[in-house]
Tab-separated table of C-alpha atoms in Angstrom:
chain	number	residue	atom	x	y	z
A	6	UNK	CA	0.000	0.000	0.000
A	7	UNK	CA	1.352	3.410	-1.033
A	8	UNK	CA	0.364	6.739	0.506
A	9	UNK	CA	0.167	9.855	-1.672
A	10	UNK	CA	-0.019	13.421	-0.374
A	11	UNK	CA	-1.318	16.185	-2.630
A	12	UNK	CA	-0.719	19.917	-2.509
A	13	UNK	CA	-3.055	22.067	-4.611
A	14	UNK	CA	-6.048	20.724	-6.491
A	15	UNK	CA	-4.901	18.007	-8.893
A	16	UNK	CA	-7.210	17.176	-11.791
A	17	UNK	CA	-9.232	14.041	-10.920
A	18	UNK	CA	-8.334	12.517	-14.283
A	19	UNK	CA	-4.791	12.236	-12.955
A	20	UNK	CA	-5.606	11.107	-9.431
A	21	UNK	CA	-7.819	8.333	-10.805
A	22	UNK	CA	-4.646	6.571	-11.930
A	23	UNK	CA	-3.954	5.705	-8.294
A	24	UNK	CA	-6.137	2.638	-7.827
A	25	UNK	CA	-7.878	2.307	-4.486
A	26	UNK	CA	-6.548	-1.195	-3.904
A	27	UNK	CA	-2.940	-0.040	-3.732
A	28	UNK	CA	-3.077	3.670	-2.916
A	29	UNK	CA	-4.398	5.957	-0.210
A	30	UNK	CA	-4.676	9.696	-0.862
A	31	UNK	CA	-4.039	12.275	1.887
A	32	UNK	CA	-4.513	9.762	4.695
A	33	UNK	CA	-0.974	9.938	6.084
A	34	UNK	CA	1.562	12.583	7.063
A	35	UNK	CA	4.347	10.148	6.140
A	36	UNK	CA	3.585	9.644	2.454
A	37	UNK	CA	5.576	7.655	-0.068
A	38	UNK	CA	4.960	10.220	-2.796
A	39	UNK	CA	3.897	13.828	-3.203
A	40	UNK	CA	2.078	15.326	-6.175
A	41	UNK	CA	1.628	19.091	-6.519
A	42	UNK	CA	1.309	22.037	-8.871
A	43	UNK	CA	2.482	25.430	-7.550
A	44	UNK	CA	2.787	24.870	-3.786
A	45	UNK	CA	6.201	25.977	-2.520
A	46	UNK	CA	8.037	23.213	-0.684
A	47	UNK	CA	11.202	25.092	0.263
A	48	UNK	CA	10.097	25.302	3.897
A	49	UNK	CA	8.479	21.857	3.953
A	50	UNK	CA	10.022	19.257	6.265
A	51	UNK	CA	10.195	16.159	4.109
A	52	UNK	CA	9.393	12.999	6.095
A	53	UNK	CA	11.922	10.193	5.644
A	54	UNK	CA	9.143	8.176	4.010
A	55	UNK	CA	9.017	10.386	0.914
A	56	UNK	CA	10.499	8.623	-2.089
A	57	UNK	CA	9.440	10.998	-4.853
A	58	UNK	CA	7.809	14.324	-5.682
A	59	UNK	CA	5.854	14.805	-8.905
A	60	UNK	CA	5.196	18.304	-10.196
A	61	UNK	CA	2.137	18.607	-12.453
A	62	UNK	CA	3.897	21.142	-14.667
A	63	UNK	CA	7.274	21.773	-16.249
A	64	UNK	CA	8.943	24.186	-13.825
A	65	UNK	CA	10.290	22.934	-10.485
A	66	UNK	CA	11.399	26.223	-8.909
A	67	UNK	CA	8.877	25.669	-6.105
A	68	UNK	CA	10.670	22.443	-5.104
A	69	UNK	CA	14.055	22.297	-3.292
A	70	UNK	CA	15.539	19.980	-5.896
A	71	UNK	CA	19.069	19.969	-4.461
A	72	UNK	CA	17.832	19.047	-0.992
A	73	UNK	CA	15.667	16.304	-2.469
A	74	UNK	CA	18.617	14.882	-4.383
A	75	UNK	CA	20.757	14.723	-1.263
A	76	UNK	CA	17.944	12.921	0.568
A	77	UNK	CA	17.456	10.447	-2.276
A	78	UNK	CA	14.088	11.864	-3.292
A	79	UNK	CA	13.377	11.706	-7.012
A	80	UNK	CA	11.721	14.830	-8.456
A	81	UNK	CA	9.553	14.436	-11.558
A	82	UNK	CA	8.025	17.063	-13.824
A	83	UNK	CA	5.769	16.956	-16.874
A	84	UNK	CA	7.547	18.613	-19.813
A	85	UNK	CA	5.364	18.974	-22.862
A	86	UNK	CA	2.062	18.264	-21.113
A	87	UNK	CA	1.100	21.948	-21.192
A	88	UNK	CA	3.044	22.802	-24.348
A	89	UNK	CA	0.013	23.278	-26.584
A	90	UNK	CA	-1.653	25.621	-24.091
A	91	UNK	CA	1.435	27.837	-23.887
A	92	UNK	CA	1.931	27.723	-27.646
A	93	UNK	CA	-1.609	28.928	-28.314
A	94	UNK	CA	-1.209	31.786	-25.814
A	95	UNK	CA	2.048	32.899	-27.432
A	96	UNK	CA	0.520	32.814	-30.916
A	97	UNK	CA	-2.468	34.796	-29.626
A	98	UNK	CA	-0.110	37.321	-28.009
A	99	UNK	CA	1.814	37.713	-31.252
A	100	UNK	CA	-1.441	38.511	-33.037
A	101	UNK	CA	-2.542	40.926	-30.320
A	102	UNK	CA	0.804	42.721	-30.517
A	103	UNK	CA	0.198	43.708	-34.143
A	104	UNK	CA	-3.590	44.020	-34.233
A	105	UNK	CA	-5.129	46.240	-31.521
A	106	UNK	CA	-8.203	44.049	-31.225
A	107	UNK	CA	-8.720	44.485	-27.489
A	108	UNK	CA	-8.610	48.273	-27.799
A	109	UNK	CA	-11.043	48.123	-30.702
A	110	UNK	CA	-13.465	45.895	-28.812
A	111	UNK	CA	-13.392	48.205	-25.806
A	112	UNK	CA	-13.895	51.295	-27.991
A	113	UNK	CA	-16.944	49.874	-29.780
A	114	UNK	CA	-18.636	49.393	-26.404
A	115	UNK	CA	-18.534	53.176	-25.892
A	116	UNK	CA	-20.645	53.860	-28.974
A	117	UNK	CA	-24.364	54.588	-28.951
A	118	UNK	CA	-27.124	55.720	-31.291
A	119	UNK	CA	-28.793	54.420	-34.419
A	120	UNK	CA	-25.663	54.995	-36.488
A	121	UNK	CA	-23.257	52.747	-34.520
A	122	UNK	CA	-22.269	50.934	-37.689
A	123	UNK	CA	-21.413	54.175	-39.456
A	124	UNK	CA	-19.451	55.457	-36.446
A	125	UNK	CA	-17.439	52.227	-36.306
A	126	UNK	CA	-16.643	52.387	-40.014
A	127	UNK	CA	-15.609	56.018	-39.798
A	128	UNK	CA	-13.220	55.554	-36.886
A	129	UNK	CA	-11.840	52.048	-37.467
A	130	UNK	CA	-8.592	53.365	-38.951
A	131	UNK	CA	-7.337	54.226	-35.477
A	132	UNK	CA	-7.172	50.479	-34.824
A	133	UNK	CA	-5.340	49.535	-37.994
A	134	UNK	CA	-2.490	47.147	-37.375
A	135	UNK	CA	0.083	45.151	-39.270
A	136	UNK	CA	0.339	41.507	-40.250
A	137	UNK	CA	2.583	38.717	-39.010
A	138	UNK	CA	3.043	37.213	-42.443
A	139	UNK	CA	6.512	37.918	-43.783
A	140	UNK	CA	7.828	39.135	-40.432
A	141	UNK	CA	10.796	37.483	-38.705
A	142	UNK	CA	10.267	35.538	-35.486
A	143	UNK	CA	13.137	34.396	-33.279
A	144	UNK	CA	12.505	31.481	-30.921
A	145	UNK	CA	15.103	31.122	-28.177
A	146	UNK	CA	14.799	27.630	-26.727
A	147	UNK	CA	13.530	24.800	-28.910
A	148	UNK	CA	12.070	22.448	-26.342
A	149	UNK	CA	8.518	21.121	-26.560
A	150	UNK	CA	6.951	24.603	-26.460
A	151	UNK	CA	9.503	26.453	-28.576
A	152	UNK	CA	9.387	23.799	-31.300
A	153	UNK	CA	5.586	23.999	-31.532
A	154	UNK	CA	5.668	27.802	-31.712
A	155	UNK	CA	8.335	27.724	-34.433
A	156	UNK	CA	6.314	25.294	-36.538
A	157	UNK	CA	2.996	27.130	-36.169
A	158	UNK	CA	4.536	30.565	-36.742
A	159	UNK	CA	5.990	29.269	-39.995
A	160	UNK	CA	2.516	28.072	-41.011
A	161	UNK	CA	1.285	31.637	-40.392
A	162	UNK	CA	3.767	32.810	-42.994
A	163	UNK	CA	6.472	34.114	-40.694
A	164	UNK	CA	10.186	33.656	-41.292
A	165	UNK	CA	11.288	31.689	-38.243
A	166	UNK	CA	14.761	31.371	-36.773
A	167	UNK	CA	15.376	29.108	-33.788
A	168	UNK	CA	18.277	29.127	-31.357
A	169	UNK	CA	19.039	26.334	-28.907
A	170	UNK	CA	22.554	24.935	-28.460
A	171	UNK	CA	21.141	22.013	-26.474
A	172	UNK	CA	18.250	20.959	-28.708
A	173	UNK	CA	17.507	17.248	-28.303
A	174	UNK	CA	17.424	14.774	-31.176
A	175	UNK	CA	13.711	14.089	-30.614
A	176	UNK	CA	12.888	17.795	-30.752
A	177	UNK	CA	15.077	18.309	-33.800
A	178	UNK	CA	13.043	15.734	-35.670
A	179	UNK	CA	9.801	17.544	-34.772
A	180	UNK	CA	10.889	20.960	-36.064
A	181	UNK	CA	10.018	21.889	-39.629
A	182	UNK	CA	13.028	21.930	-41.936
A	183	UNK	CA	11.876	25.397	-42.994
A	184	UNK	CA	12.715	26.770	-39.539
A	185	UNK	CA	16.175	28.248	-39.808
A	186	UNK	CA	18.569	27.368	-37.000
A	187	UNK	CA	20.891	30.041	-35.619
A	188	UNK	CA	24.245	29.096	-34.135
A	189	UNK	CA	24.517	32.239	-32.026
A	190	UNK	CA	21.885	34.081	-29.987
A	191	UNK	CA	23.209	37.368	-31.374
A	192	UNK	CA	21.914	36.374	-34.789
A	193	UNK	CA	18.368	36.102	-33.420
A	194	UNK	CA	18.586	39.353	-31.463
A	195	UNK	CA	19.894	41.408	-34.379
A	196	UNK	CA	17.621	40.166	-37.161
A	197	UNK	CA	14.189	39.322	-35.762
A	198	UNK	CA	11.077	41.489	-35.491
A	199	UNK	CA	9.652	39.366	-32.671
A	200	UNK	CA	11.608	37.338	-30.121
A	201	UNK	CA	10.048	34.778	-27.780
A	202	UNK	CA	12.000	33.011	-25.040
A	203	UNK	CA	11.356	29.401	-23.945
A	204	UNK	CA	14.181	28.114	-21.757
A	205	UNK	CA	14.205	26.606	-18.251
A	206	UNK	CA	15.285	28.801	-15.356
A	207	UNK	CA	18.789	27.881	-14.175
A	208	UNK	CA	21.777	29.828	-12.923
A	209	UNK	CA	23.002	30.080	-16.521
A	210	UNK	CA	19.693	31.391	-17.884
A	211	UNK	CA	18.756	33.930	-15.212
A	212	UNK	CA	18.581	37.313	-16.972
A	213	UNK	CA	19.399	35.609	-20.250
A	214	UNK	CA	17.858	38.705	-21.801
A	215	UNK	CA	19.414	41.729	-20.124
A	216	UNK	CA	20.630	45.183	-21.034
A	217	UNK	CA	23.355	43.932	-23.404
A	218	UNK	CA	20.962	41.661	-25.293
A	219	UNK	CA	18.296	44.365	-25.550
A	220	UNK	CA	20.737	46.791	-27.151
A	221	UNK	CA	21.346	44.211	-29.897
A	222	UNK	CA	17.659	44.079	-30.832
A	223	UNK	CA	15.963	46.264	-33.435
A	224	UNK	CA	14.236	49.306	-31.974
A	225	UNK	CA	11.096	48.059	-33.760
A	226	UNK	CA	11.337	44.556	-32.233
A	227	UNK	CA	9.007	43.128	-29.613
A	228	UNK	CA	9.998	40.702	-26.858
A	229	UNK	CA	7.851	37.925	-25.352
A	230	UNK	CA	8.493	35.988	-22.147
A	231	UNK	CA	6.262	33.013	-21.373
A	232	UNK	CA	9.054	30.951	-19.798
A	233	UNK	CA	9.949	32.223	-16.314
A	234	UNK	CA	9.939	35.769	-15.006
A	235	UNK	CA	13.608	35.754	-14.040
A	236	UNK	CA	14.726	34.789	-17.544
A	237	UNK	CA	14.327	38.464	-18.476
A	238	UNK	CA	15.815	41.395	-16.573
A	239	UNK	CA	12.628	43.433	-16.224
A	240	UNK	CA	14.434	46.557	-15.067
A	241	UNK	CA	16.468	46.472	-18.281
A	242	UNK	CA	13.344	45.811	-20.344
A	243	UNK	CA	11.493	48.694	-18.726
A	244	UNK	CA	14.370	51.025	-19.522
A	245	UNK	CA	14.581	49.715	-23.084
A	246	UNK	CA	10.862	50.150	-23.702
A	247	UNK	CA	10.699	53.622	-22.205
A	248	UNK	CA	13.850	54.650	-24.051
A	249	UNK	CA	12.597	53.414	-27.423
A	250	UNK	CA	15.280	50.719	-27.655
A	251	UNK	CA	12.601	48.082	-28.299
A	252	UNK	CA	8.986	48.509	-29.389
A	253	UNK	CA	7.211	46.372	-26.821
A	254	UNK	CA	7.235	43.614	-24.228
A	255	UNK	CA	4.666	40.924	-23.408
A	256	UNK	CA	5.062	38.769	-20.324
A	257	UNK	CA	3.065	36.144	-18.460
A	258	UNK	CA	4.605	37.178	-15.139
A	259	UNK	CA	3.105	40.123	-13.300
A	260	UNK	CA	5.283	42.762	-11.627
A	261	UNK	CA	3.962	46.079	-10.392
A	262	UNK	CA	6.638	48.082	-12.185
A	263	UNK	CA	5.505	46.691	-15.537
A	264	UNK	CA	1.884	47.804	-15.149
A	265	UNK	CA	0.217	50.831	-16.742
A	266	UNK	CA	2.611	51.030	-19.681
A	267	UNK	CA	1.083	51.176	-23.155
A	268	UNK	CA	4.017	49.292	-24.645
A	269	UNK	CA	3.948	46.460	-22.111
A	270	UNK	CA	1.327	43.717	-21.911
A	271	UNK	CA	1.189	41.731	-18.681
A	272	UNK	CA	-0.834	38.529	-18.402
A	273	UNK	CA	-1.741	36.832	-15.082
A	274	UNK	CA	0.337	33.669	-15.665
A	275	UNK	CA	-2.137	32.088	-18.073
A	276	UNK	CA	0.401	29.913	-19.923
A	277	UNK	CA	-0.847	26.520	-18.773
A	278	UNK	CA	-4.246	27.660	-17.532
A	279	UNK	CA	-6.474	25.521	-19.680
A	280	UNK	CA	-8.589	22.571	-18.623
A	281	UNK	CA	-6.753	20.370	-21.092
A	282	UNK	CA	-3.283	21.349	-19.852
A	283	UNK	CA	-4.159	20.765	-16.200
A	284	UNK	CA	-5.555	17.346	-17.048
A	285	UNK	CA	-2.552	16.400	-19.190
A	286	UNK	CA	-0.111	17.512	-16.478
A	287	UNK	CA	-2.004	15.631	-13.764
A	288	UNK	CA	-2.104	12.454	-15.844
A	289	UNK	CA	1.602	12.601	-16.681
A	290	UNK	CA	2.635	13.396	-13.100
A	291	UNK	CA	0.522	10.585	-11.671
A	292	UNK	CA	1.733	8.121	-14.283
A	293	UNK	CA	5.400	8.886	-13.620
A	294	UNK	CA	5.017	8.741	-9.838
A	295	UNK	CA	3.008	5.495	-9.960
A	296	UNK	CA	5.495	3.827	-12.300
A	297	UNK	CA	8.389	4.786	-10.041
A	298	UNK	CA	6.744	3.578	-6.841
A	299	UNK	CA	5.714	0.257	-8.359
A	300	UNK	CA	8.752	-0.563	-10.522
A	301	UNK	CA	11.544	1.865	-9.643
A	302	UNK	CA	11.677	3.104	-13.228
A	303	UNK	CA	12.624	6.780	-13.624
A	304	UNK	CA	11.391	8.857	-16.562
A	305	UNK	CA	11.182	12.650	-16.746
A	306	UNK	CA	13.102	13.382	-13.576
A	307	UNK	CA	14.904	16.669	-13.106
A	308	UNK	CA	17.472	15.370	-10.628
A	309	UNK	CA	18.129	11.754	-11.609
A	310	UNK	CA	18.804	10.117	-14.973
A	311	UNK	CA	16.291	8.149	-16.985
A	312	UNK	CA	16.634	4.489	-15.988
A	313	UNK	CA	14.372	1.815	-17.466
A	314	UNK	CA	14.508	-1.970	-17.325
A	315	UNK	CA	11.859	-4.641	-17.878
A	316	UNK	CA	10.816	-6.189	-14.553
A	317	UNK	CA	10.773	-9.987	-14.903
A	318	UNK	CA	12.470	-11.102	-11.676
A	319	UNK	CA	10.779	-11.857	-8.327
A	320	UNK	CA	12.373	-8.817	-6.645
A	321	UNK	CA	13.990	-5.555	-7.665
A	322	UNK	CA	16.479	-3.545	-5.611
A	323	UNK	CA	16.712	0.183	-6.368
A	324	UNK	CA	19.777	2.079	-5.212
A	325	UNK	CA	20.527	5.802	-5.112
A	326	UNK	CA	24.228	6.329	-4.573
A	327	UNK	CA	27.051	8.798	-4.932
A	328	UNK	CA	28.531	8.723	-8.412
A	329	UNK	CA	31.963	7.408	-7.417
A	330	UNK	CA	34.294	4.786	-8.930
A	331	UNK	CA	33.725	1.061	-8.265
A	332	UNK	CA	30.289	1.537	-6.741
A	333	UNK	CA	28.766	-1.024	-9.109
A	334	UNK	CA	31.469	-3.475	-8.152
A	335	UNK	CA	30.715	-2.987	-4.473
A	336	UNK	CA	26.976	-3.449	-5.041
A	337	UNK	CA	27.498	-6.652	-7.037
A	338	UNK	CA	29.967	-7.970	-4.484
A	339	UNK	CA	27.618	-7.331	-1.554
A	340	UNK	CA	24.774	-9.148	-3.293
A	341	UNK	CA	27.004	-12.073	-4.303
A	342	UNK	CA	28.281	-12.401	-0.723
A	343	UNK	CA	24.755	-13.398	0.294
A	344	UNK	CA	24.733	-16.125	-2.360
A	345	UNK	CA	22.099	-14.350	-4.448
A	346	UNK	CA	22.172	-14.249	-8.243
A	347	UNK	CA	21.758	-10.984	-10.163
A	348	UNK	CA	19.290	-11.529	-13.017
A	349	UNK	CA	19.638	-8.080	-14.566
A	350	UNK	CA	21.241	-4.769	-13.713
A	351	UNK	CA	21.350	-1.222	-15.087
A	352	UNK	CA	23.080	1.889	-13.814
A	353	UNK	CA	23.084	5.531	-14.908
A	354	UNK	CA	24.888	8.496	-13.437
A	355	UNK	CA	24.024	12.188	-13.437
A	356	UNK	CA	26.382	14.735	-11.918
A	357	UNK	CA	27.272	13.660	-8.357
A	358	UNK	CA	24.649	10.929	-8.050
A	359	UNK	CA	23.709	7.690	-9.761
A	360	UNK	CA	20.737	5.349	-9.854
A	361	UNK	CA	20.880	1.569	-10.111
A	362	UNK	CA	18.242	-1.087	-10.701
A	363	UNK	CA	19.146	-4.654	-9.723
A	364	UNK	CA	16.795	-7.582	-10.387
A	365	UNK	CA	17.553	-10.707	-8.364
A	366	UNK	CA	16.537	-14.368	-8.670
A	367	UNK	CA	15.408	-14.640	-5.090
A	368	UNK	CA	11.945	-15.126	-3.590
A	369	UNK	CA	12.748	-15.226	0.126
A	370	UNK	CA	11.765	-11.822	1.569
A	371	UNK	CA	14.161	-12.243	4.495
A	372	UNK	CA	17.119	-12.618	2.153
A	373	UNK	CA	15.915	-9.603	0.165
A	374	UNK	CA	15.838	-7.554	3.354
A	375	UNK	CA	19.328	-8.799	4.164
A	376	UNK	CA	20.505	-7.385	0.811
A	377	UNK	CA	18.960	-4.005	1.613
A	378	UNK	CA	20.496	-3.933	5.073
A	379	UNK	CA	23.959	-4.814	3.779
A	380	UNK	CA	23.849	-2.262	0.969
A	381	UNK	CA	22.653	0.445	3.377
A	382	UNK	CA	25.857	0.036	5.378
A	383	UNK	CA	27.830	1.445	2.438
A	384	UNK	CA	28.577	5.136	3.073
A	385	UNK	CA	28.330	5.866	-0.638
A	386	UNK	CA	24.738	4.624	-0.834
A	387	UNK	CA	22.003	7.131	0.026
A	388	UNK	CA	18.840	5.086	-0.314
A	389	UNK	CA	17.890	1.460	-0.930
A	390	UNK	CA	14.429	0.156	-1.801
A	391	UNK	CA	13.132	-3.357	-2.362
A	392	UNK	CA	10.201	-3.922	-4.720
A	393	UNK	CA	8.300	-7.203	-5.002
A	394	UNK	CA	7.100	-8.062	-8.483
A	395	UNK	CA	3.307	-8.116	-8.289
A	396	UNK	CA	2.852	-10.073	-11.495
A	397	UNK	CA	1.246	-13.508	-11.214
A	398	UNK	CA	3.850	-16.178	-10.514
A	399	UNK	CA	5.918	-14.075	-8.128
């Protein structure tokens, strides 16, 4: 029986994946897993029971990832689950930046009289805009969201240039061959009429767009940030907008200093705020957490590598350890010393830590516990779990 604790309201379509026979929801203060959306956990005292945290969303800034890693807690996120929602909002914002539709709608509501149609026709020129077709769009960050924006912007007739030195092979295959790839961010900044940023927030990407980058942009260019607020130096943007260095800024992250400026559009963090996105994120988060608890398999973790292996043995041992030389040898030796055969084994390292799955041909639970106890004595091992195969025959 696994216990799951939730923070925030998680879409029921996701929580339904936790079957009642094997899971209890919010019935224990010592849960095996946590699933959340935006709740900040930096001041949360993690019980020793917690094995994993699943974030129903892409960003994990509300989770103390480093602390979790040191405690042997796997942190999952759901990249791509809300990508379509963000993409649609960015495309809509691009359109709104060139066509003053909102202003026009508000103005029409002020009209009165039998000649409203004539008044609208006579004054509509004040709301004339421009078109996106033929304009140049720069997409910085070609992950799930950036790739979708690049493809759809091209279909709108825009000339699209993408920049991402770390683009994955899978994403590369999904991007239209008509999207031009830049090898230097300066190329995007100097040549594009619209620039949208879609990168994760890390130490290396904080203020990725600052004063220096803004001076490289056209004074007619418009900047969009639907990634994370800290990706853009808002003080520098405010100065650039007010000084005519760039033509406009649209952001999904509200700050008081950005309000009441005709050249700045601030949205109330609507990026993933669709029913479909919340459901997709909840489903993906629940699926990843459930798979990990039941099989030890890790997919879409932000602090541990992807580790998958078919589970055909009676028991599986999962090991989180420091990524140091000869650790695999020590693990194998400890298991062999108890006269237990290793049926299958896989190990992956990431930075200072590694994760190992070991399947053993042993059915005696006492001997399995003896393995866990022996491995736990190793100072280089942070956490050991034993998982019984629930398939018929074991």
